[in-house]
Amino acid sequence: MTYMQAHRYLMQYSIRPSVQRTAVMEYLMNHKTHPTVDEIYLALSPGIPTLSKTTVYNTLNLFIEKGAAQMLTIDEKNTRYDADISKHAHFYCTSCGKVHDMFNLKPELFELPSNPQFTIDSVQLSYYGTCNNCKSN
Amino acid sequence: MTYMQAHRYLMQYSIRPSVQRTAVMEYLMNHKTHPTVDEIYLALSPGIPTLSKTTVYNTLNLFIEKGAAQMLTIDEKNTRYDADISKHAHFYCTSCGKVHDMFNLKPELFELPSNPQFTIDSVQLSYYGTCNNCKSN
DNA sequence: TTCACTGCAAATCATTTGCAAGGCC
DNA sequence: GGCCTTGCAAATGATTTGCAGTGAA
């Protein structure tokens, strides 16, 4: 995923593609690790030395608002972000804290149930456990 | 749900039932609103004037550790707690922030998929949207 | 020129930690 | 007595806010 592709993606969501915003989106697209604000900030500041954490926060909140990214509440410590808004679940390793994608699950898991009391817009499916890497240590 | 029932429930999970712990568990059992630490603290301090928020935190963390309650990560602002550890989903109203239970969903939604890379222990199914009360306002 | 964007510093808020006092076995 | 529990105060750490400077249309 190139800088230009991230740029175009932002435009599709009516987000003015500043250098900082495009860099954050490019990072999200290339690192499907559901990074925290801190991880994004630390990764990008060498390339954009003036970057501030406030801008990373502003940018991600804007992405959420415009629907260009989703916020994951799987981790109680940090908010995590994902530029992939397609149907997939997440696995959180309670030992190392890493979040992994889980694709190829049954589509019915992502169906939005109809409920007379609520209007349901989205679903988050989160699995918890231990990853192989942590188990072998 | 009485104080004595909460007391017995704690014993089943090998948790020494102090006055504070039993009161927190009784509150969780009687208020299926997935309260935050603050809500629990504010509700109980009139009855237990010496209660500290630290104790509420300690108590809830102990419940989680012993499996007597579950932690909900549905809300990115506060951690929420639920003494009902049976299979049910949660609905989070993005307008008012309240969390509601959703029972009677298909049991297959709660099945733990087998995955070669992870050992999956639990699942959280969270729906997001607007509740009727917020929509009518 | 205007207005959106950026980024520093300070503020806020949830949660954790250190530690001393109190209570139960 | 010794250990577990409690609760205050301080520390920590993520996120937000205030505000002034910058830069693009």
Tab-separated table of N, CA and C in Angstrom, chain A residues 5-82:
chain	number	residue	atom	x	y	z
A	5	GLN	N	-1.957	5.644	-2.537
A	5	GLN	CA	-3.195	4.881	-2.336
A	5	GLN	C	-3.901	5.323	-1.055
A	6	ALA	N	-3.107	5.583	-0.025
A	6	ALA	CA	-3.691	6.082	1.224
A	6	ALA	C	-4.326	7.450	0.972
A	7	HIS	N	-3.651	8.247	0.203
A	7	HIS	CA	-4.126	9.578	-0.176
A	7	HIS	C	-5.494	9.475	-0.853
A	8	ARG	N	-5.595	8.584	-1.819
A	8	ARG	CA	-6.849	8.426	-2.561
A	8	ARG	C	-7.959	7.907	-1.640
A	9	TYR	N	-7.587	6.996	-0.774
A	9	TYR	CA	-8.548	6.421	0.171
A	9	TYR	C	-9.148	7.510	1.058
A	10	LEU	N	-8.309	8.410	1.535
A	10	LEU	CA	-8.803	9.498	2.379
A	10	LEU	C	-9.778	10.382	1.618
A	11	MET	N	-9.439	10.669	0.373
A	11	MET	CA	-10.312	11.510	-0.450
A	11	MET	C	-11.694	10.880	-0.586
A	12	GLN	N	-11.719	9.563	-0.742
A	12	GLN	CA	-13.007	8.874	-0.864
A	12	GLN	C	-13.887	9.111	0.351
A	13	TYR	N	-13.261	9.327	1.480
A	13	TYR	CA	-14.021	9.543	2.709
A	13	TYR	C	-14.133	11.024	3.052
A	14	SER	N	-13.873	11.870	2.094
A	14	SER	CA	-13.945	13.323	2.287
A	14	SER	C	-13.059	13.798	3.431
A	15	ILE	N	-11.872	13.230	3.495
A	15	ILE	CA	-10.907	13.654	4.502
A	15	ILE	C	-9.763	14.345	3.772
A	16	ARG	N	-9.520	15.578	4.122
A	16	ARG	CA	-8.445	16.316	3.448
A	16	ARG	C	-7.122	15.638	3.760
A	17	PRO	N	-6.422	15.220	2.731
A	17	PRO	CA	-5.241	14.394	2.969
A	17	PRO	C	-3.987	15.221	3.240
A	18	SER	N	-3.815	15.644	4.459
A	18	SER	CA	-2.566	16.304	4.828
A	18	SER	C	-1.463	15.261	4.907
A	19	VAL	N	-0.258	15.724	4.992
A	19	VAL	CA	0.874	14.798	5.085
A	19	VAL	C	0.710	13.873	6.283
A	20	GLN	N	0.349	14.465	7.435
A	20	GLN	CA	0.224	13.670	8.657
A	20	GLN	C	-0.890	12.632	8.528
A	21	ARG	N	-2.023	13.073	8.035
A	21	ARG	CA	-3.163	12.161	7.912
A	21	ARG	C	-2.856	11.025	6.952
A	22	THR	N	-2.250	11.377	5.846
A	22	THR	CA	-1.944	10.335	4.870
A	22	THR	C	-0.949	9.343	5.440
A	23	ALA	N	0.023	9.864	6.189
A	23	ALA	CA	1.020	8.964	6.777
A	23	ALA	C	0.372	8.020	7.784
A	24	VAL	N	-0.563	8.540	8.598
A	24	VAL	CA	-1.239	7.680	9.573
A	24	VAL	C	-2.045	6.608	8.848
A	25	MET	N	-2.777	7.005	7.819
A	25	MET	CA	-3.577	6.028	7.086
A	25	MET	C	-2.691	4.997	6.386
A	26	GLU	N	-1.603	5.456	5.804
A	26	GLU	CA	-0.686	4.526	5.147
A	26	GLU	C	-0.156	3.516	6.173
A	27	TYR	N	0.161	4.032	7.346
A	27	TYR	CA	0.668	3.132	8.390
A	27	TYR	C	-0.383	2.095	8.777
A	28	LEU	N	-1.608	2.561	8.952
A	28	LEU	CA	-2.693	1.629	9.323
A	28	LEU	C	-2.898	0.565	8.250
A	29	MET	N	-2.790	0.991	6.994
A	29	MET	CA	-3.020	0.045	5.908
A	29	MET	C	-1.894	-0.980	5.803
A	30	ASN	N	-0.695	-0.569	6.118
A	30	ASN	CA	0.453	-1.462	5.964
A	30	ASN	C	0.752	-2.295	7.203
A	31	HIS	N	0.212	-1.884	8.344
A	31	HIS	CA	0.504	-2.608	9.578
A	31	HIS	C	-0.802	-3.069	10.187
A	32	LYS	N	-1.174	-4.265	9.827
A	32	LYS	CA	-2.472	-4.767	10.264
A	32	LYS	C	-2.344	-5.348	11.667
A	33	THR	N	-1.646	-4.622	12.508
A	33	THR	CA	-1.398	-5.076	13.871
A	33	THR	C	-2.278	-4.341	14.868
A	34	HIS	N	-3.247	-3.533	14.355
A	34	HIS	CA	-4.157	-2.812	15.239
A	34	HIS	C	-3.388	-1.969	16.228
A	35	PRO	N	-2.572	-1.081	15.704
A	35	PRO	CA	-1.663	-0.324	16.561
A	35	PRO	C	-2.391	0.618	17.503
A	36	THR	N	-1.709	0.936	18.569
A	36	THR	CA	-2.176	1.959	19.495
A	36	THR	C	-1.660	3.310	18.995
A	37	VAL	N	-2.167	4.378	19.587
A	37	VAL	CA	-1.717	5.720	19.235
A	37	VAL	C	-0.207	5.833	19.405
A	38	ASP	N	0.272	5.292	20.492
A	38	ASP	CA	1.696	5.374	20.792
A	38	ASP	C	2.543	4.681	19.724
A	39	GLU	N	2.105	3.510	19.318
A	39	GLU	CA	2.856	2.776	18.303
A	39	GLU	C	2.912	3.563	16.999
A	40	ILE	N	1.790	4.143	16.618
A	40	ILE	CA	1.756	4.916	15.381
A	40	ILE	C	2.676	6.123	15.508
A	41	TYR	N	2.574	6.787	16.631
A	41	TYR	CA	3.385	7.976	16.858
A	41	TYR	C	4.876	7.648	16.795
A	42	LEU	N	5.268	6.599	17.492
A	42	LEU	CA	6.689	6.235	17.529
A	42	LEU	C	7.190	5.810	16.157
A	43	ALA	N	6.311	5.167	15.384
A	43	ALA	CA	6.745	4.703	14.064
A	43	ALA	C	6.894	5.852	13.087
A	44	LEU	N	6.036	6.853	13.206
A	44	LEU	CA	6.044	7.924	12.201
A	44	LEU	C	6.946	9.098	12.565
A	45	SER	N	7.219	9.298	13.846
A	45	SER	CA	7.971	10.525	14.179
A	45	SER	C	9.364	10.595	13.548
A	46	PRO	N	10.084	9.490	13.374
A	46	PRO	CA	11.369	9.639	12.677
A	46	PRO	C	11.212	10.274	11.294
A	47	GLY	N	10.167	9.868	10.569
A	47	GLY	CA	9.948	10.421	9.227
A	47	GLY	C	9.336	11.806	9.233
A	48	ILE	N	8.544	12.109	10.263
A	48	ILE	CA	7.898	13.415	10.366
A	48	ILE	C	8.272	13.974	11.737
A	49	PRO	N	9.439	14.576	11.867
A	49	PRO	CA	9.964	14.911	13.201
A	49	PRO	C	9.080	15.862	13.991
A	50	THR	N	8.287	16.668	13.308
A	50	THR	CA	7.451	17.617	14.051
A	50	THR	C	6.127	17.008	14.505
A	51	LEU	N	5.879	15.777	14.101
A	51	LEU	CA	4.597	15.156	14.436
A	51	LEU	C	4.350	15.149	15.939
A	52	SER	N	3.121	15.469	16.318
A	52	SER	CA	2.781	15.404	17.744
A	52	SER	C	1.742	14.311	17.966
A	53	LYS	N	1.714	13.837	19.189
A	53	LYS	CA	0.762	12.796	19.525
A	53	LYS	C	-0.672	13.335	19.419
A	54	THR	N	-0.842	14.599	19.739
A	54	THR	CA	-2.167	15.215	19.598
A	54	THR	C	-2.693	15.037	18.183
A	55	THR	N	-1.829	15.240	17.207
A	55	THR	CA	-2.262	15.112	15.822
A	55	THR	C	-2.649	13.679	15.504
A	56	VAL	N	-1.916	12.735	16.055
A	56	VAL	CA	-2.284	11.339	15.828
A	56	VAL	C	-3.669	11.070	16.419
A	57	TYR	N	-3.915	11.570	17.606
A	57	TYR	CA	-5.239	11.433	18.212
A	57	TYR	C	-6.308	12.098	17.348
A	58	ASN	N	-6.069	13.349	16.978
A	58	ASN	CA	-7.033	14.077	16.146
A	58	ASN	C	-7.334	13.303	14.869
A	59	THR	N	-6.280	12.829	14.248
A	59	THR	CA	-6.406	12.149	12.970
A	59	THR	C	-7.233	10.878	13.107
A	60	LEU	N	-6.911	10.085	14.101
A	60	LEU	CA	-7.635	8.825	14.258
A	60	LEU	C	-9.097	9.079	14.605
A	61	ASN	N	-9.352	10.059	15.447
A	61	ASN	CA	-10.744	10.373	15.764
A	61	ASN	C	-11.508	10.830	14.532
A	62	LEU	N	-10.833	11.560	13.676
A	62	LEU	CA	-11.457	11.976	12.425
A	62	LEU	C	-11.762	10.768	11.540
A	63	PHE	N	-10.832	9.847	11.468
A	63	PHE	CA	-11.048	8.636	10.657
A	63	PHE	C	-12.279	7.878	11.148
A	64	ILE	N	-12.385	7.730	12.461
A	64	ILE	CA	-13.524	7.021	13.036
A	64	ILE	C	-14.824	7.724	12.653
A	65	GLU	N	-14.813	9.033	12.865
A	65	GLU	CA	-16.002	9.849	12.601
A	65	GLU	C	-16.453	9.723	11.142
A	66	LYS	N	-15.501	9.689	10.246
A	66	LYS	CA	-15.819	9.612	8.821
A	66	LYS	C	-16.017	8.180	8.351
A	67	GLY	N	-15.794	7.226	9.226
A	67	GLY	CA	-15.992	5.825	8.845
A	67	GLY	C	-14.846	5.220	8.062
A	68	ALA	N	-13.698	5.879	8.060
A	68	ALA	CA	-12.563	5.364	7.294
A	68	ALA	C	-11.735	4.353	8.087
A	69	ALA	N	-12.009	4.261	9.372
A	69	ALA	CA	-11.300	3.280	10.207
A	69	ALA	C	-12.228	2.891	11.334
A	70	GLN	N	-11.895	1.811	12.013
A	70	GLN	CA	-12.700	1.449	13.168
A	70	GLN	C	-11.850	1.400	14.424
A	71	MET	N	-12.520	1.667	15.521
A	71	MET	CA	-11.884	1.663	16.822
A	71	MET	C	-12.147	0.310	17.458
A	72	LEU	N	-11.113	-0.283	18.019
A	72	LEU	CA	-11.292	-1.562	18.691
A	72	LEU	C	-11.273	-1.354	20.198
A	73	THR	N	-12.257	-1.912	20.862
A	73	THR	CA	-12.293	-1.790	22.317
A	73	THR	C	-11.869	-3.107	22.964
A	74	ILE	N	-11.183	-3.932	22.205
A	74	ILE	CA	-10.823	-5.272	22.695
A	74	ILE	C	-9.826	-5.220	23.841
A	75	ASP	N	-9.025	-4.183	23.871
A	75	ASP	CA	-7.924	-4.059	24.836
A	75	ASP	C	-8.289	-2.989	25.847
A	76	GLU	N	-8.346	-3.381	27.119
A	76	GLU	CA	-8.828	-2.411	28.105
A	76	GLU	C	-7.803	-1.334	28.419
A	77	LYS	N	-6.564	-1.539	28.022
A	77	LYS	CA	-5.525	-0.551	28.321
A	77	LYS	C	-5.496	0.588	27.300
A	78	ASN	N	-5.412	0.227	26.046
A	78	ASN	CA	-5.259	1.228	24.990
A	78	ASN	C	-6.335	1.047	23.939
A	79	THR	N	-6.726	2.129	23.357
A	79	THR	CA	-7.595	2.047	22.198
A	79	THR	C	-6.737	1.649	20.997
A	80	ARG	N	-7.282	0.779	20.198
A	80	ARG	CA	-6.546	0.316	19.020
A	80	ARG	C	-7.353	0.640	17.772
A	81	TYR	N	-6.665	0.735	16.649
A	81	TYR	CA	-7.303	1.200	15.424
A	81	TYR	C	-7.061	0.232	14.286
A	82	ASP	N	-8.017	0.199	13.375
A	82	ASP	CA	-7.975	-0.749	12.279
A	82	ASP	C	-8.565	-0.065	11.046
